[in-house]
PDB file of C-alpha atoms in Angstrom:
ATOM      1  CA  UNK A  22      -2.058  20.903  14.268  1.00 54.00           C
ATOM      2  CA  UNK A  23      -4.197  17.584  14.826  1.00 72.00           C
ATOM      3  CA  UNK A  24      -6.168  16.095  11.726  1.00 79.00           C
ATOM      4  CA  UNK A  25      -9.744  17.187  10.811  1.00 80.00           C
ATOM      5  CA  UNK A  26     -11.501  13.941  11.490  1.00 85.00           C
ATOM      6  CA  UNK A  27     -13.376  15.226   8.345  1.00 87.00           C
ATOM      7  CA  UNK A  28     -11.413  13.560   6.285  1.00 88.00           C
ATOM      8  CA  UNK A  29     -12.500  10.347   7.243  1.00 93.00           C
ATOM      9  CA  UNK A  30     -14.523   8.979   4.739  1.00 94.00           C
ATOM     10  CA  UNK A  31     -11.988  10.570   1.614  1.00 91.00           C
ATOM     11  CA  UNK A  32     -11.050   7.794  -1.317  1.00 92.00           C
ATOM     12  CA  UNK A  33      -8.381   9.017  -3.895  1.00 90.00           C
ATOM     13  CA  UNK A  34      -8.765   8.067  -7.337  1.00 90.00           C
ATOM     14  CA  UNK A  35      -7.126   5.005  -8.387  1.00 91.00           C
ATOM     15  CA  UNK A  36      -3.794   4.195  -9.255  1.00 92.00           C
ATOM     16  CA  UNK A  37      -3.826   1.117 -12.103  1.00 94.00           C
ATOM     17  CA  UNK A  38      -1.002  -1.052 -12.733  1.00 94.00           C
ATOM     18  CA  UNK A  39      -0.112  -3.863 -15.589  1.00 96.00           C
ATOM     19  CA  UNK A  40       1.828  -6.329 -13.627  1.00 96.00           C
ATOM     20  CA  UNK A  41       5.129  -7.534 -15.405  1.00 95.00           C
ATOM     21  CA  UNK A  42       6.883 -10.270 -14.643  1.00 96.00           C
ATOM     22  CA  UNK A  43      10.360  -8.980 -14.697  1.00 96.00           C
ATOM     23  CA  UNK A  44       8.903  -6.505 -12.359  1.00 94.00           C
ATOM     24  CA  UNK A  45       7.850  -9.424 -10.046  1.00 97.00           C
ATOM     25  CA  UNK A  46      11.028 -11.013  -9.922  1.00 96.00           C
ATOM     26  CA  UNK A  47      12.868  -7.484  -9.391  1.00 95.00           C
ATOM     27  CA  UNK A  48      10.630  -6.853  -6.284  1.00 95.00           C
ATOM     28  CA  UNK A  49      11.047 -10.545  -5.316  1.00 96.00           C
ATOM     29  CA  UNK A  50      14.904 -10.328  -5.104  1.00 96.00           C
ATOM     30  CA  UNK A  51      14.672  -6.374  -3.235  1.00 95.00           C
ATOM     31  CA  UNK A  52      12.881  -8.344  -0.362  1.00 94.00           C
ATOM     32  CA  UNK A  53      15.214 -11.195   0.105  1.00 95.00           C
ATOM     33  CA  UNK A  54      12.320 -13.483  -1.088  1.00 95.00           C
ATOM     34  CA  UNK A  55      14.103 -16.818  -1.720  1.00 94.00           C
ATOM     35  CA  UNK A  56      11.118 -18.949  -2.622  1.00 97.00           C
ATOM     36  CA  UNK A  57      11.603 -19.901  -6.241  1.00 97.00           C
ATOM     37  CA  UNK A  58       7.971 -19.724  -7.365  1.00 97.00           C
ATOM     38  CA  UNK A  59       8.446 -15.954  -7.325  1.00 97.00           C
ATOM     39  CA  UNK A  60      11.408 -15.484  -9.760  1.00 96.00           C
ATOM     40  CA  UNK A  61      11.371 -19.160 -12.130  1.00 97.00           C
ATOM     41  CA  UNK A  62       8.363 -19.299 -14.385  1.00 97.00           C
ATOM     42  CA  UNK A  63       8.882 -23.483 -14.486  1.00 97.00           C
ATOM     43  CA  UNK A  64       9.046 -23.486 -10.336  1.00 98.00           C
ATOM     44  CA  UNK A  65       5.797 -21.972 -10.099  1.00 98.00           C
ATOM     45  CA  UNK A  66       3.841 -23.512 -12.540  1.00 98.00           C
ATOM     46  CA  UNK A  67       5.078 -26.935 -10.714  1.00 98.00           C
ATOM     47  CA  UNK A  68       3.946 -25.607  -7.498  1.00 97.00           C
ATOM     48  CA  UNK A  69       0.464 -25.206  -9.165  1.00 97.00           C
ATOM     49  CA  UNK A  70       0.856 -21.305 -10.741  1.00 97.00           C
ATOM     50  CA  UNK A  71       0.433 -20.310 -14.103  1.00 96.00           C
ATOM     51  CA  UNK A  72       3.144 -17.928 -13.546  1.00 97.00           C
ATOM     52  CA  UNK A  73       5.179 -16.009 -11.423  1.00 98.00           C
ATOM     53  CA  UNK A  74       2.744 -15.096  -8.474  1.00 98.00           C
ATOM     54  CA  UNK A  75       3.329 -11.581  -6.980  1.00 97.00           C
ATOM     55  CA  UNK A  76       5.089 -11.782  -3.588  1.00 95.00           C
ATOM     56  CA  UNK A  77       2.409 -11.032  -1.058  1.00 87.00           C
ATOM     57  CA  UNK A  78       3.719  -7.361  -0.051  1.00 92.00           C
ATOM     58  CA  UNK A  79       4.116  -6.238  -3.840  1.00 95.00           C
ATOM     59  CA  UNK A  80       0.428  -4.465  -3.296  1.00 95.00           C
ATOM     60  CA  UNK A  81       1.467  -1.734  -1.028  1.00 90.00           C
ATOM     61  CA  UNK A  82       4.117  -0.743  -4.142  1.00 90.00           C
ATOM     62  CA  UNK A  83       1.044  -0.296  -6.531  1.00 91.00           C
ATOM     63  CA  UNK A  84       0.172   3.613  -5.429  1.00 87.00           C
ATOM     64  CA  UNK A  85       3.546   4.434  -5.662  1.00 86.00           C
ATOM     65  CA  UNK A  86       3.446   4.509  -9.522  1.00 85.00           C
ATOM     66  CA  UNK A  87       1.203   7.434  -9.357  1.00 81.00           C
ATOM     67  CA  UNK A  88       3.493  10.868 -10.624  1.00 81.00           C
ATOM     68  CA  UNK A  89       2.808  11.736  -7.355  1.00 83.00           C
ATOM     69  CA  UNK A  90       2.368   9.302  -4.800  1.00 80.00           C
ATOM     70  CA  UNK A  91       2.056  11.396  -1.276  1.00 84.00           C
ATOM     71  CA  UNK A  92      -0.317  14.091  -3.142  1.00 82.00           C
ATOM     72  CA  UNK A  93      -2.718  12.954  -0.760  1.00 82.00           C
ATOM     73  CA  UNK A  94      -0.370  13.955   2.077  1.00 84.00           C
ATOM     74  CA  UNK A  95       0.307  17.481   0.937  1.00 83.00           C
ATOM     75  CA  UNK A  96      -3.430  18.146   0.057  1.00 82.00           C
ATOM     76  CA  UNK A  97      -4.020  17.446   3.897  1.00 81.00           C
ATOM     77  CA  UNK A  98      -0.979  19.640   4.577  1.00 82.00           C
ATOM     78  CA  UNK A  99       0.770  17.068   6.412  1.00 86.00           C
ATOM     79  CA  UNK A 100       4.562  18.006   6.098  1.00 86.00           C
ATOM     80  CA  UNK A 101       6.229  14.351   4.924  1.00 89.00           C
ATOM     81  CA  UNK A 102       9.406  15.365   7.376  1.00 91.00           C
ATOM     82  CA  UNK A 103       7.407  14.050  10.174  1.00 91.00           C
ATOM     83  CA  UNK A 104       5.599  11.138   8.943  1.00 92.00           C
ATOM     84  CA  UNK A 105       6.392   7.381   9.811  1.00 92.00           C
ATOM     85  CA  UNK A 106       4.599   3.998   8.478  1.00 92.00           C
ATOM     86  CA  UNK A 107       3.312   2.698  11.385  1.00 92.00           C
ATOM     87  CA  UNK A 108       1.794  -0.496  10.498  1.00 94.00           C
ATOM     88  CA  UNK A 109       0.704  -2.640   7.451  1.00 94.00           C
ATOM     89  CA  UNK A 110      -2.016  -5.175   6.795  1.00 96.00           C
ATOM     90  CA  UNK A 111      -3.185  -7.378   4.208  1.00 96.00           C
ATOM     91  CA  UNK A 112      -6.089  -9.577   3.500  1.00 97.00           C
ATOM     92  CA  UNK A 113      -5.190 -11.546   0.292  1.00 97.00           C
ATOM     93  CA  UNK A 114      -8.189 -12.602  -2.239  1.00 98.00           C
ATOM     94  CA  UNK A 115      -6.983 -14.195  -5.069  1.00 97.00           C
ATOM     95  CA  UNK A 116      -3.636 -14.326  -6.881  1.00 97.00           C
ATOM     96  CA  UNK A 117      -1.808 -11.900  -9.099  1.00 97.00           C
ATOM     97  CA  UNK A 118      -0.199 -12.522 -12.266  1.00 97.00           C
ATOM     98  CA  UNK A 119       2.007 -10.964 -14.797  1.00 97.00           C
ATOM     99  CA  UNK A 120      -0.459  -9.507 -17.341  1.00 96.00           C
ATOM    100  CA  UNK A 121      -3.027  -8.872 -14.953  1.00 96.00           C
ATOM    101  CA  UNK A 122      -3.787  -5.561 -14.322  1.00 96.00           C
ATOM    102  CA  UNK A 123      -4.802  -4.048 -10.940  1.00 97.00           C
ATOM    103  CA  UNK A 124      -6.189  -1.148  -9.553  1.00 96.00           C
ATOM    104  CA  UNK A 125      -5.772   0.168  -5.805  1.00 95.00           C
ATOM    105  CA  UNK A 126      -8.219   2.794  -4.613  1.00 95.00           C
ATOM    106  CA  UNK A 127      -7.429   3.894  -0.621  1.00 94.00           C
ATOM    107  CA  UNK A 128     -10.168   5.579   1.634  1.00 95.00           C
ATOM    108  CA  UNK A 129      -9.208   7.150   4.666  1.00 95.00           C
ATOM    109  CA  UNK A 130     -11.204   5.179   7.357  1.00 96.00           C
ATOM    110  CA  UNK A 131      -9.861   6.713  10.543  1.00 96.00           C
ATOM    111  CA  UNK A 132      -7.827   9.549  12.266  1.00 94.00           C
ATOM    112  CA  UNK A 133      -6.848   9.797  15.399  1.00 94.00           C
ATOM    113  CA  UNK A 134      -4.324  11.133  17.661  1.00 90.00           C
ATOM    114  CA  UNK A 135      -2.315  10.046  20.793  1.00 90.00           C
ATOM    115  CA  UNK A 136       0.147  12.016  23.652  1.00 88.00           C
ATOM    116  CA  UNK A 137      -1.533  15.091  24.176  1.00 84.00           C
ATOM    117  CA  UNK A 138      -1.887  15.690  20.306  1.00 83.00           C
ATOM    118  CA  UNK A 139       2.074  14.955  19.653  1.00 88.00           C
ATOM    119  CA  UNK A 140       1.085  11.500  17.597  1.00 92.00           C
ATOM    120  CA  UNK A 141      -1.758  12.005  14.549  1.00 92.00           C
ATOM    121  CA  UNK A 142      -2.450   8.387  13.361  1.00 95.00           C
ATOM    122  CA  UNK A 143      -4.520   8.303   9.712  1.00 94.00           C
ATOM    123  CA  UNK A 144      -5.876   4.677   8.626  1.00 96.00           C
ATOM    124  CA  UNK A 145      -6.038   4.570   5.221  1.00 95.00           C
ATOM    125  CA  UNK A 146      -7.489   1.398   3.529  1.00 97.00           C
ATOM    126  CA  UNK A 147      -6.782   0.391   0.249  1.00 96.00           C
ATOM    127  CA  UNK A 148      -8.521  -2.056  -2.067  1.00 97.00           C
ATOM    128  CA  UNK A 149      -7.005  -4.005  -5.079  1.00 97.00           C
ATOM    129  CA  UNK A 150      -8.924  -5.276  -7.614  1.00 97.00           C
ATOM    130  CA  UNK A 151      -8.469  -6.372 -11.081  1.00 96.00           C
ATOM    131  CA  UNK A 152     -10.068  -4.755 -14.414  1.00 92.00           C
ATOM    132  CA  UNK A 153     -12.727  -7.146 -13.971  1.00 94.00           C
ATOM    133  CA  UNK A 154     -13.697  -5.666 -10.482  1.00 94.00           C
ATOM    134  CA  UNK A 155     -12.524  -9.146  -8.347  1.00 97.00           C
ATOM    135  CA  UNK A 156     -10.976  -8.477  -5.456  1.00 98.00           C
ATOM    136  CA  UNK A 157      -7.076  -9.297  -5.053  1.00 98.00           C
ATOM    137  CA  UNK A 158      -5.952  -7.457  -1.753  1.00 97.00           C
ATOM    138  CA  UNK A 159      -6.846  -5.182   0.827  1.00 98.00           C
ATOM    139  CA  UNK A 160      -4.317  -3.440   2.728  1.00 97.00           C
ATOM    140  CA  UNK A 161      -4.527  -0.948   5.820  1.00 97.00           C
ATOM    141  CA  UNK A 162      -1.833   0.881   6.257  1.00 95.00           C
ATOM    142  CA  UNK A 163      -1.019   3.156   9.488  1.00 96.00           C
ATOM    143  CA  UNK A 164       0.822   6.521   9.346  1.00 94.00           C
ATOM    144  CA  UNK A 165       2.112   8.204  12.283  1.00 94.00           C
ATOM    145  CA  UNK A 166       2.186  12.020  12.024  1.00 92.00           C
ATOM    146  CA  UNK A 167       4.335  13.505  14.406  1.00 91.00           C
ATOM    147  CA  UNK A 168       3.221  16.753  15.382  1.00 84.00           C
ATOM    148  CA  UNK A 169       5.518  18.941  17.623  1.00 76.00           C
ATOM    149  CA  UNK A 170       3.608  22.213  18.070  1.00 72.00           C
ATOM    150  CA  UNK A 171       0.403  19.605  19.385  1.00 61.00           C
ATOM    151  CA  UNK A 172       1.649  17.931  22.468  1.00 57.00           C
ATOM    152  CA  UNK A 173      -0.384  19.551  25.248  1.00 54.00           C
ATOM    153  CA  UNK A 174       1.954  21.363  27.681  1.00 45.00           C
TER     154      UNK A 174
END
């Protein structure tokens, strides 16, 4: 079944986030991230920090602290079995510390499909911001929906 294109347009509430810096360093060492400014407090503030910066890709982690994180999936009745991350983007603002606290609020800004119908592809863009509404991030992020019963025959 190929995606209503009437969901273009939908934003999900947001999902907020304290950053912590144990957290940081955790997700730091989980991506092979060697660069010391992102795990020793004294590293990055001698490369010009005042702490631990997040590593770049930490953003796309922030919506998966909501209870339920693919919600938006199953409201849109897409069965997870057949869904792949396709792509990932990022546009970086500013820099993230511990103690700051973001917010990331997605909006679906495209669907489309490919192969007959067999390939649904939903862009879904999300901004990060901090409490004070200043801009951080903003990611787009591709997911692939395969759909077996749409391939045109």
């Amino acid at each position: 079944m190929a995606l209503d294109t009437n969901i273009i347009g939908t934003t999900f509430p947001g999902t907020e986030l304290t950053l912590d810096a144990g957290r940081l360093r955790f997700f730091a060492k989980a991506i092979g991230e060697t660069n010391p400014i992102f795990t020793d407090p004294e590293a990055a503030r001698a490369a010009g920090h005042r702490d631990i910066p997040a590593p770049p890709t930490f953003f796309f982690s922030i919506e998966l602290e909501n209870p339920n994180p693919f919600g938006w999936a199953a409201d849109l009745k897409i069965d997870l079995r057949y869904v792949l991350h396709g792509e990932q983007r990022f546009v970086y603002h500013s820099t993230a510390y511990p103690g700051d606290t973001l917010t990331a609020t997605s909006t679906i800004s495209d669907v489309y499909s490919k192969k007959g119908g067999a390939l649904d592809f939903i862009v879904k863009d999300t901004a990060v911001t901090r409490a004070d509404g200043s801009a951080v991030a903003d990611l787009t992020t591709i997911i692939v929906v395969r759909n077996p019963a749409g391939a045109n025959k």
